[in-house]
Coordinates of C-alpha atoms and ligand atoms in Angstrom, one line a residue:
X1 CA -22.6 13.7 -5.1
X2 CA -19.2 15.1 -5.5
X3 CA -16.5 17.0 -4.2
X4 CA -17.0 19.8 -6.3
X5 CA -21.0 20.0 -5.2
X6 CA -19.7 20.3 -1.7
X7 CA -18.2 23.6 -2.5
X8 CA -14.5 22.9 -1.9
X9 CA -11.8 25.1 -2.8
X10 CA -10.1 23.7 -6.2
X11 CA -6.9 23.1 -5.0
X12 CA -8.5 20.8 -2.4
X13 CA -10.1 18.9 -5.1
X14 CA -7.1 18.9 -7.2
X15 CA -5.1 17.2 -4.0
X16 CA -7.9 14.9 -3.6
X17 CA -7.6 13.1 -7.5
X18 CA -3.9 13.4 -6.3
X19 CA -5.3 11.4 -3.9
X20 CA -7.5 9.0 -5.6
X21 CA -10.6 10.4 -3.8
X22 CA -13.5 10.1 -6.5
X23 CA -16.4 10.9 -4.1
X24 CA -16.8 11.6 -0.9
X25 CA -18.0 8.9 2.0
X26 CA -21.3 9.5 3.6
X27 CA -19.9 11.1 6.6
X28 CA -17.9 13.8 4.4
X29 CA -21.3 14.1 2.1
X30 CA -22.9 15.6 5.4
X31 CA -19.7 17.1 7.7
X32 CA -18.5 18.8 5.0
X33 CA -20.7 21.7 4.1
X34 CA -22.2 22.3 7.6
X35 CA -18.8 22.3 8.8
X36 CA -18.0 24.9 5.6
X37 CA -21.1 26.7 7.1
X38 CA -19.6 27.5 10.3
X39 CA -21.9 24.9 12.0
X40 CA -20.4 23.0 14.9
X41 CA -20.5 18.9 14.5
X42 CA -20.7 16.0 16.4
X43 CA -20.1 13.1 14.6
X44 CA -20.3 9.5 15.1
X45 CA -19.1 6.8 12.4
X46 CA -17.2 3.8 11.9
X47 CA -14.1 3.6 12.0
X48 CA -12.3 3.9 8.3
X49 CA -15.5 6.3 6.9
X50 CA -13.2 8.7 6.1
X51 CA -13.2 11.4 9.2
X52 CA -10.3 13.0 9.0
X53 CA -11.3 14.2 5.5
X54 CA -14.8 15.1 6.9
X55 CA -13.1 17.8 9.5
X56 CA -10.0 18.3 7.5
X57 CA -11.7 19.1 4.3
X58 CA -13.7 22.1 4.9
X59 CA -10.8 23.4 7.8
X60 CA -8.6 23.6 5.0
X61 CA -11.2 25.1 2.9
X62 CA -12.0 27.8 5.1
X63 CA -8.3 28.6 5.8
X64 CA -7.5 28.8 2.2
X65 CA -10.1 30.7 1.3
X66 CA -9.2 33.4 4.5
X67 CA -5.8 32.5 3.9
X68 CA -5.0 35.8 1.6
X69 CA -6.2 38.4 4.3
X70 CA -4.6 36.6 7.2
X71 CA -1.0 36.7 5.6
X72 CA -0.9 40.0 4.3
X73 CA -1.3 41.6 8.2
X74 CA 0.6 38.9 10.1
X75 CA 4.1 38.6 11.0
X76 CA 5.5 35.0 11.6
X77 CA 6.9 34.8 14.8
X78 CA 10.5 34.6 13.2
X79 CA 9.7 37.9 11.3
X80 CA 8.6 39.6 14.7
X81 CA 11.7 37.6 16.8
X82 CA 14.1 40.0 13.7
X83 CA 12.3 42.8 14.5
X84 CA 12.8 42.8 18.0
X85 CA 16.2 42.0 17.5
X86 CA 16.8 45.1 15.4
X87 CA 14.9 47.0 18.0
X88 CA 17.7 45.8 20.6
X89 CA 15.3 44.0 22.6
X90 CA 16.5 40.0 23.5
X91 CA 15.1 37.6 21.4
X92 CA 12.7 35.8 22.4
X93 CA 10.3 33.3 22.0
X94 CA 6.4 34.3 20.3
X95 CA 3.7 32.2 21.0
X96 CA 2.2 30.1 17.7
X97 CA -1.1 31.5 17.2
X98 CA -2.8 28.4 15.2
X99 CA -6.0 28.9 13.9
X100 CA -6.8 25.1 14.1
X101 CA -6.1 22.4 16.8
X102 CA -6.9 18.6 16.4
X103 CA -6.9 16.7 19.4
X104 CA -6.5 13.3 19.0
X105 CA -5.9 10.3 22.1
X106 CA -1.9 8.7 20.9
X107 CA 0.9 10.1 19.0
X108 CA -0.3 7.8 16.1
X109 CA -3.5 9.2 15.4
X110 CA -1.6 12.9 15.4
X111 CA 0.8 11.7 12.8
X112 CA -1.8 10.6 10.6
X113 CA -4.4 13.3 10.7
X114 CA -0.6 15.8 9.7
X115 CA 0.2 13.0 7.1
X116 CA -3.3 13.2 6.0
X117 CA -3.8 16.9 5.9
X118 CA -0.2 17.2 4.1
X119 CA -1.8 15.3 1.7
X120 CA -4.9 17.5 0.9
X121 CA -3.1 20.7 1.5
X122 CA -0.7 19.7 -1.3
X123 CA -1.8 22.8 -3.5
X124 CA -3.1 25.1 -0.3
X125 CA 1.2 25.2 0.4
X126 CA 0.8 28.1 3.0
X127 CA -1.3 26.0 5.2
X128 CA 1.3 24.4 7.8
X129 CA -0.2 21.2 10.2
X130 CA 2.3 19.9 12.8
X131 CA 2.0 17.7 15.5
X132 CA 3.2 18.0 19.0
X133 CA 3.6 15.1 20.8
X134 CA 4.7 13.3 24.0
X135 CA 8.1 11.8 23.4
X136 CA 8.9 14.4 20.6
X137 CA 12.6 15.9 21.5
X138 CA 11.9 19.6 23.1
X139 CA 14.3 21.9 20.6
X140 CA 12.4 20.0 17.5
X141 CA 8.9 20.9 19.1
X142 CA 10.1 24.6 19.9
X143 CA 11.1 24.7 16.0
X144 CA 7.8 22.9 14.9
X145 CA 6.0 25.9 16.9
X146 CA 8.1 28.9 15.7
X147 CA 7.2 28.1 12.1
X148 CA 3.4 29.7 13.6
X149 CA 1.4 26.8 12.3
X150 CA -2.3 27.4 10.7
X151 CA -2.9 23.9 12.2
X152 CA -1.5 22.0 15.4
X153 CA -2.3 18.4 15.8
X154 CA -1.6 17.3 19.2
X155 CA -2.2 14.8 22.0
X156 CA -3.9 16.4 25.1
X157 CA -0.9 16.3 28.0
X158 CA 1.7 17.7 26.0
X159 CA -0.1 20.3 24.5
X160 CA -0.9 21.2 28.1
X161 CA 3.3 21.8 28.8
X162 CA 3.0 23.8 26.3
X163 CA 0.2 26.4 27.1
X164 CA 1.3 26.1 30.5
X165 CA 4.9 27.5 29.3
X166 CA 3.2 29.9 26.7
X167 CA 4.5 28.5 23.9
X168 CA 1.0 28.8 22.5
X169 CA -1.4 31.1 22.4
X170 CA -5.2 30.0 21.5
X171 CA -6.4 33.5 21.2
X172 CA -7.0 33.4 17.3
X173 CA -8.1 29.8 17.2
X174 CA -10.9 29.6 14.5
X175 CA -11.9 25.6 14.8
X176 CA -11.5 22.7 17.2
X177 CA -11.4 19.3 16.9
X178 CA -12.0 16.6 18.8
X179 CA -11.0 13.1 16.8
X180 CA -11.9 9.8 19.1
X181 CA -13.5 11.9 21.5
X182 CA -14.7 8.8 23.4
X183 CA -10.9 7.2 23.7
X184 CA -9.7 10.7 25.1
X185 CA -12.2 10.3 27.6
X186 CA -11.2 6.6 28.4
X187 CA -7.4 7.1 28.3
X188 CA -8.5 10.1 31.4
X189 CA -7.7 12.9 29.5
X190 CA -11.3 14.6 30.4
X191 CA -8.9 17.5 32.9
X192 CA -6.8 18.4 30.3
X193 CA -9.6 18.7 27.1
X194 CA -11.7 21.0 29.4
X195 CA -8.6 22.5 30.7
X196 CA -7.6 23.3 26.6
X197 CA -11.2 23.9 25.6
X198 CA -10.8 27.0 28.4
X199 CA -8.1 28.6 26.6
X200 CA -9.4 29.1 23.4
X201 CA -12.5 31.6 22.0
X202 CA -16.0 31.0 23.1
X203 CA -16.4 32.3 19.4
X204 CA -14.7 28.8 17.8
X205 CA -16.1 26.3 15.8
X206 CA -16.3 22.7 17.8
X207 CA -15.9 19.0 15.8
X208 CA -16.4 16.3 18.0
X209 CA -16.1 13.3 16.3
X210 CA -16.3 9.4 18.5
X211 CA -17.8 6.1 18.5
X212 CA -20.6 6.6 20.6
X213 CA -22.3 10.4 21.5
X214 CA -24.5 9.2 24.9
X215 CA -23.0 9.1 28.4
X216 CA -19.4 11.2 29.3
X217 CA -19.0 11.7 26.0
X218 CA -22.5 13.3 24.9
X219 CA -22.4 15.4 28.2
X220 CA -18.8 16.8 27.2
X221 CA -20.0 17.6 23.8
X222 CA -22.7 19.8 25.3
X223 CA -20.8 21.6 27.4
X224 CA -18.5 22.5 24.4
X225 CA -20.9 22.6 21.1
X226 CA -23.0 24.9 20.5
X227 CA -26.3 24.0 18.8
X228 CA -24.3 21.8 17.5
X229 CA -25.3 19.3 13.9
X230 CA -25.5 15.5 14.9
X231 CA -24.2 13.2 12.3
X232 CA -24.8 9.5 12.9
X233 CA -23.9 7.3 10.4
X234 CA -25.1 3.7 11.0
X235 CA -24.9 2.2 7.4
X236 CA -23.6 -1.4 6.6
X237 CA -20.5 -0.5 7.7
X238 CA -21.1 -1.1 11.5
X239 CA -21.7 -4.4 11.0
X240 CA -18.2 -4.9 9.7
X241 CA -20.0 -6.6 6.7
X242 CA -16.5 -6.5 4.3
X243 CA -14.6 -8.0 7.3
X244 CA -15.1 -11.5 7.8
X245 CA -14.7 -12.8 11.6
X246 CA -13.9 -15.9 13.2
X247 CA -13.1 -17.7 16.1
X248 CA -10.6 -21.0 16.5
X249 CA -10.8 -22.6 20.0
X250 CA -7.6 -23.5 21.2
X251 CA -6.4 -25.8 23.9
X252 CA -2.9 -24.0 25.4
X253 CA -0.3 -21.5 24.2
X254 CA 1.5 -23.9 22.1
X255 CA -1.9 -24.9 20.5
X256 CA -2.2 -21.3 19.6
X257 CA 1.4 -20.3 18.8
X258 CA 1.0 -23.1 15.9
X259 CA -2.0 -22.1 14.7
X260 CA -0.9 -18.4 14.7
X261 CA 2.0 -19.3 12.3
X262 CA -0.3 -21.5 10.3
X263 CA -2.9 -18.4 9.9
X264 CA -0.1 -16.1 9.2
X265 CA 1.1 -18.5 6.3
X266 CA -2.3 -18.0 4.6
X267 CA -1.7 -17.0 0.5
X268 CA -4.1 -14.1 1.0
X269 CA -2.5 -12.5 3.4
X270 CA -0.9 -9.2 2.7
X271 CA -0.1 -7.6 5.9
X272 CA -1.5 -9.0 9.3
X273 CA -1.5 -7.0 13.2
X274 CA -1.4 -9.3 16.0
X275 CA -3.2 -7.7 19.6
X276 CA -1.9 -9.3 22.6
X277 CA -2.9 -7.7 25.9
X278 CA 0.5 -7.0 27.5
X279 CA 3.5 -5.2 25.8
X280 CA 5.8 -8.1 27.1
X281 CA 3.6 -10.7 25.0
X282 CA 4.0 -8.1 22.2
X283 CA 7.7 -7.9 22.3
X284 CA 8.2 -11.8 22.8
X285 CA 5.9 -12.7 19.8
X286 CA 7.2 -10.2 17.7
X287 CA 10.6 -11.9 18.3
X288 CA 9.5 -15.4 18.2
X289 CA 7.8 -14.4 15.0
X290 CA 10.8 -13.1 13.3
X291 CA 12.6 -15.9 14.1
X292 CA 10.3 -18.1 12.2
X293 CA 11.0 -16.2 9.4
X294 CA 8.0 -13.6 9.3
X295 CA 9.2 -9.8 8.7
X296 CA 7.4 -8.9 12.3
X297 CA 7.6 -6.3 14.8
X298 CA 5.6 -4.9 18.1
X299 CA 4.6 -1.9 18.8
X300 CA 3.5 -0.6 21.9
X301 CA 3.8 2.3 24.7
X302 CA 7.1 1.4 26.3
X303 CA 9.1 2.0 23.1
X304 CA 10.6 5.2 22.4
X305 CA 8.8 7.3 19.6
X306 CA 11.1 7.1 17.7
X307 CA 11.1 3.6 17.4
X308 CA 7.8 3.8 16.9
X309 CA 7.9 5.5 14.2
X310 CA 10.3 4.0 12.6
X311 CA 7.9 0.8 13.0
X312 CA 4.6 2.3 11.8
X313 CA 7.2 3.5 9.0
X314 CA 8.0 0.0 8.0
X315 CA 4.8 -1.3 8.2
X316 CA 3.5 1.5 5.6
X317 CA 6.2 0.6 3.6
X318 CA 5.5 -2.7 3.5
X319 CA 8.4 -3.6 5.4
X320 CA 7.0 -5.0 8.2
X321 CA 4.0 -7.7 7.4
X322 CA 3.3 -8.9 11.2
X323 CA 2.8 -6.4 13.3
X324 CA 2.0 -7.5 16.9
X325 CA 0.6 -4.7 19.1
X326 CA -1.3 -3.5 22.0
X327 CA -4.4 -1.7 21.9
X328 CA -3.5 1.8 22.6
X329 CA -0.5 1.7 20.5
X330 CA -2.1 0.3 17.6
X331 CA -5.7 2.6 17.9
X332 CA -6.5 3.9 14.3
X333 CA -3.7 2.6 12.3
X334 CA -4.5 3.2 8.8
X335 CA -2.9 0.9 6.1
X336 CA -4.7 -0.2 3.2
X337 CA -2.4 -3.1 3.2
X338 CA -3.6 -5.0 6.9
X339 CA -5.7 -8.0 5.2
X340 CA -6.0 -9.6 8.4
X341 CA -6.2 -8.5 12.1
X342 CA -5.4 -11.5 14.9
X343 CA -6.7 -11.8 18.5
X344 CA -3.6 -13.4 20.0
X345 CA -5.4 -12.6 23.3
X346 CA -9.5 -11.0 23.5
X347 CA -9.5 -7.8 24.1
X348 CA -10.6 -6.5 27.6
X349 CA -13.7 -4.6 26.8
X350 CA -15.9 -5.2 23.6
X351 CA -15.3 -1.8 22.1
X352 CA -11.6 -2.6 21.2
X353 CA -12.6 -5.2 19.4
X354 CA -14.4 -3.4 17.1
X355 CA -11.2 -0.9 17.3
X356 CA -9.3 -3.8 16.5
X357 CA -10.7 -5.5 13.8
X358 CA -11.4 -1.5 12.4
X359 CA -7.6 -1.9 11.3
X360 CA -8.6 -4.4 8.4
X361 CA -10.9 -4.0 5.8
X362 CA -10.4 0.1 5.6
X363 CA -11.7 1.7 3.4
X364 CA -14.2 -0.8 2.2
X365 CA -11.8 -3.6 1.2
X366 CA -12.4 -6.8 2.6
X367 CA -10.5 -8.0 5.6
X368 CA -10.1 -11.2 8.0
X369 CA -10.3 -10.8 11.5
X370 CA -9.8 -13.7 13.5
X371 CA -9.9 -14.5 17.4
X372 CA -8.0 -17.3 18.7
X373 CA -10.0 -18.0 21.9
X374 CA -9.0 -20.5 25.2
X375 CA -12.6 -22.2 26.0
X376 CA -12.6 -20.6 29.0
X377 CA -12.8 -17.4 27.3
X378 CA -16.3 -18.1 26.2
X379 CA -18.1 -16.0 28.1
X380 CA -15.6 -12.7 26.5
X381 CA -16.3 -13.7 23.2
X382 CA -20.2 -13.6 24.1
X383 CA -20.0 -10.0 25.6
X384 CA -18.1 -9.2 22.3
X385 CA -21.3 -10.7 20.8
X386 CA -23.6 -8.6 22.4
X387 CA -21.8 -5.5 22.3
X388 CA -21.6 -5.8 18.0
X389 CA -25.3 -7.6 17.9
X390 CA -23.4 -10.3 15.5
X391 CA -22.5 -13.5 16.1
X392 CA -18.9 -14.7 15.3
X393 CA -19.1 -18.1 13.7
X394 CA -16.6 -20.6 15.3
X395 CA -14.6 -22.7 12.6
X396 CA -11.7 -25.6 12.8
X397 CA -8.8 -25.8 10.7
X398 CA -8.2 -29.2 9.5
X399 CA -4.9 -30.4 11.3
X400 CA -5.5 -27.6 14.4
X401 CA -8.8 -29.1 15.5
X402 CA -8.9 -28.0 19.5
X403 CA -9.0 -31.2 21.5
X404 CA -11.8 -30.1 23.4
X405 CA -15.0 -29.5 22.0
X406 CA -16.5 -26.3 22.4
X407 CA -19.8 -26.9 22.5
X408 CA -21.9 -29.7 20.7
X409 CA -23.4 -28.2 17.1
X410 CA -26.3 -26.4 17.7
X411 CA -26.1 -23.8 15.1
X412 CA -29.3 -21.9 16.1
X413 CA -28.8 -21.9 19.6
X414 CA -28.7 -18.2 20.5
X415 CA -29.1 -14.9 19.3
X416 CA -27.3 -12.3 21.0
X417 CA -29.4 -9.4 21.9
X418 CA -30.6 -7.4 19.7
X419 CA -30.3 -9.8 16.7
X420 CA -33.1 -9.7 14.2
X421 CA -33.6 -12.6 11.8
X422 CA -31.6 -12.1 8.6
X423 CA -29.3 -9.4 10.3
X424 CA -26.3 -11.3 10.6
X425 CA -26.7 -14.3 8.0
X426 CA -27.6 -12.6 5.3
X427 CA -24.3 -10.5 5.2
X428 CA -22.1 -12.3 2.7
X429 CA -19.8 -14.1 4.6
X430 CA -22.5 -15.5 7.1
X431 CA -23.4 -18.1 4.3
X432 CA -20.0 -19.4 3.8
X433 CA -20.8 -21.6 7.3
X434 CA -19.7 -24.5 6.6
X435 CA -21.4 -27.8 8.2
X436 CA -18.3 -28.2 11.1
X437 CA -19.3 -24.1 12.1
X438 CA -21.2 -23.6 14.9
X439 CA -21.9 -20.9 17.7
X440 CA -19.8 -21.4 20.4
X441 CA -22.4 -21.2 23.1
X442 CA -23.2 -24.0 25.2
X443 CA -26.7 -25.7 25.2
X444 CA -29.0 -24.4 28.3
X445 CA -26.8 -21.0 27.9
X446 CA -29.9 -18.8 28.2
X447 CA -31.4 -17.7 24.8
X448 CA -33.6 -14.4 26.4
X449 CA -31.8 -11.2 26.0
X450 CA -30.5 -10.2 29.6
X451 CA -32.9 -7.7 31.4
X452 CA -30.0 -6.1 32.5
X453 CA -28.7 -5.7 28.6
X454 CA -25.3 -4.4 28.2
X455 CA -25.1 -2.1 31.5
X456 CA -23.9 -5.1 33.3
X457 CA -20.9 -4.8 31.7
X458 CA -21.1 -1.1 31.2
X459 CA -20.7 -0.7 35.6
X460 CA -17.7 -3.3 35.1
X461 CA -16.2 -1.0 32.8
X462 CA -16.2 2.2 34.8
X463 CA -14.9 0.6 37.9
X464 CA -12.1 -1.2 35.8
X465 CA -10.9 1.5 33.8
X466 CA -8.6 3.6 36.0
X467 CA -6.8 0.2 36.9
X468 CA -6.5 -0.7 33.6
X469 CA -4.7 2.5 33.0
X470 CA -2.4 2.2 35.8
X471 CA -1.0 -1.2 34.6
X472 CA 0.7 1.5 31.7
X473 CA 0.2 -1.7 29.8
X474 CA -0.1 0.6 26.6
Ligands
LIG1 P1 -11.8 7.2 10.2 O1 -11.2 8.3 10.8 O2 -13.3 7.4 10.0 O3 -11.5 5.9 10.8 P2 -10.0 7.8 8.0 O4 -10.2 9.2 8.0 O5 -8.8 7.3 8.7 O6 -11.3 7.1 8.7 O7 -10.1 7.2 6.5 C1 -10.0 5.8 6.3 C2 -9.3 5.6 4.9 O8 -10.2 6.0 3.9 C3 -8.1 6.4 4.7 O9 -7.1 5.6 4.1 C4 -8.5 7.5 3.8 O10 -7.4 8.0 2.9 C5 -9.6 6.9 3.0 N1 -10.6 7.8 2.5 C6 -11.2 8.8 3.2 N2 -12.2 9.4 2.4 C7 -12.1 8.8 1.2 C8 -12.8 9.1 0.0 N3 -13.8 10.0 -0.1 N4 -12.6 8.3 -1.1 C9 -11.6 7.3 -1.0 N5 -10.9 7.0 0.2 C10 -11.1 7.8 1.2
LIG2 MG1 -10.1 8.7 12.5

């Protein structure tokens, strides 16, 4: 299957060689020509199986193709601010009428999905995408707007300031989308997606795309779909199988500092992000980092966007190898470039570690992700475990060998839940085990799957997630 066969517009597929794009990823194979179709979506993929293109692609495709009738009777807002000027009336503001909106969770994610649809408009040149964005200066925003947009890409809150002010008006809104449906949803911005969903045409098209379609998530997309197409692609690519993982066992911070500068000395390493789990530890490894001599920087929610930017930049650039992050800020970073993604501390809930480790190893490439892991951690690094249905080998580095042993070698000890024989082993990298690897888990840990499965942790989640937004430790 090609691009052609899916019945995109030539100058899309032009942009796309441009692009390097030779055939499309399963998730585009399907999306594409329902979404061309009119059909509303709901999608669920892993992360780097090329989604943006799999909404972006027939969008553009349907506005080029309408693109002729829609300019001949419109008036930009500019051309209707000079006629009411020569009328004598005050100028005044008109309301961007986009005919596409992408919701996505952080300022991030926006920029991308613009940078990415600048890329396969390239040869659609009337179709306009801009993002608006918390921490964007207000005059620049008001100019983005005036230039009436085909498509806005925006994070939920500040789009809402600007309905609310009627800057824009959702009356002629064709399609929207909804990219990380399931982070929106955990970062609380359920209000304010219902709130926008209100404001535009029952008449719309609806993508949802997310990690997971069941609980808040699947009984949002109901409510907004309708009869919607269900794309699921499980594939090898949920298994991470191009990314091999790894946890070191450390004794203290100092343990782990030095083996952090020891990993991030490693001859295949291109570019590397660092998670810690506070923006403080961000910013003091970041420095600590550079003064050892490794190009680094942090990124997270208390810097200005600007300074984000300039950051995310860098590290496209290949300015910046180390980047050393937090989990919002760092949610769908896309740069062929990260070979390895670090664990300075385990993420809080399982699903950002799949988030996390999603940053390497895009695209198909192969990518390292390693966790360095305190032993009393052990019981995180088993949820993680049985949340992926994979088992993370532990290995030693000779010289950085933790004093205290994890666990005595009992390399068949436990299955998480869910495993099947041959699932995990027989994935490449699970047969570079060398003798000293073992599973972490101590002997007598129990070995049945839980009756209670994964919902344990699920009820620990819900009633944790509105504190863990109010630390603003994004
Ligand atoms: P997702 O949203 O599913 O995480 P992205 O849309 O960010 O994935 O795409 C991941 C990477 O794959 C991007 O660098 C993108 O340019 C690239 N990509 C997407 N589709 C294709 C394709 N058909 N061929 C080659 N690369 C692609
Ligand atoms: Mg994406």
């Amino acid at each position: 299957m090609n691009f052609e066969e899916l019945g995109l517009h030539v100058n899309i597929i032009r942009a796309l060689t441009d692009a390097g794009y030779t055939q499309p990823t399963p998730v585009q194979e399907q999306a594409i020509p329902a979404a061309i179709n009119g059909r509303d979506l709901l999608v669920s993929s892993q992360t780097g199986s090329g989604k943006t293109a799999a909404f972006m692609l027939p969008a553009l495709h349907k506005l080029a193709t309408a693109e002729v009738i829609s300019y001949t009777n419109a008036k930009t807002p500019n051309q209707e601010r000079q006629s009411a000027r020569s009328r004598g009336d005050r100028p005044r503001f008109v309301a961007a009428k986009p005919k596409m909106l992408v919701l996505t969770p952080t300022r991030e994610l926006a920029l991308q999905v613009t940078t990415a649809t600048d890329k396969y408009s390239a040869y659609t040149r009337r179709l306009k995408a801009v993002s608006i964005l918390g921490g964007m200066p207000y005059p620049k925003q008001m100019q983005l707007l005036s230039r009436n947009p085909e498509i806005l890409v925006a994070t939920p809150g500040r789009l809402i300031d600007h309905m609310e002010s009627g800057k824009i008006d959702f009356s002629e809104l064709q399609m929207l989308v909804l990219d990380e449906a399931d982070r929106m949803l955990d970062m609380g911005f359920i209000d304010d997606i219902e709130k926008i969903v209100a404001a535009t045409p029952p008449t719309r098209q609806t993508m949802l795309f997310s990690a997971t379609l069941d609980g808040v998530v699947g009984n949002m997309a109901k409510r907004i779909t309708t009869e919607p197409m269900v794309i699921q692609i499980a594939g090898s690519a949920s298994k991470h199988e191009n990314i091999q993982q790894k946890v070191h066992f450390v004794d203290d911070l100092s343990h782990k500092n030095r083996m952090l500068d020891h990993l991030l000395r490693d001859v295949s390493l291109d570019q590397a992000v660092v998670f810690t789990a506070t923006k403080r530890d961000a910013d003091t490894i970041a420095d600590r980092l550079n003064i050892a001599g490794f190009a680094a920087a942090a990124l997270h929610g208390d810097m200005h966007q600007g300074a984000r930017n300039r950051t995310l930049d860098g590290l496209r650039r290949g300015h910046i190898r180390v980047l050393v992050a937090t989990d919002v800020a760092a949610r769908g970073i896309d740069v062929p470039g990260i070979t390895h993604v670090f664990n300075y501390d385990l993420p809080k809930f399982p699903e950002d570690y799949v988030h996390r480790i999603g940053r390497t190893g895009r695209a198909g490439r192969k990518g390292v992700a390693v966790s360095l892991v305190n032993h009393a951690e052990s019981m995180h690094v088993k949820r993680i475990e049985r949340f992926t249905k994979q088992l993370i080998p532990v290995d030693v580095i000779e010289g950085f060998e933790p004093k205290k042993t994890a666990a005595p070698s009992r390399t068949s000890a436990r299955k998480p839940q869910g495993w099947k024989p041959g699932d995990n082993r027989k994935s490449g990298y699970g047969n570079n085990s060398k003798p000293g690897q073992r599973s972490f888990s101590k002997p007598g840990s129990s070995t049945a799957p839980r009756k209670d499965g994964g919902s344990a942790y699920k009820g620990n989640r819900q009633t944790e997630g509105g504190a863990r937004r109010s630390f603003g430790d994004y």
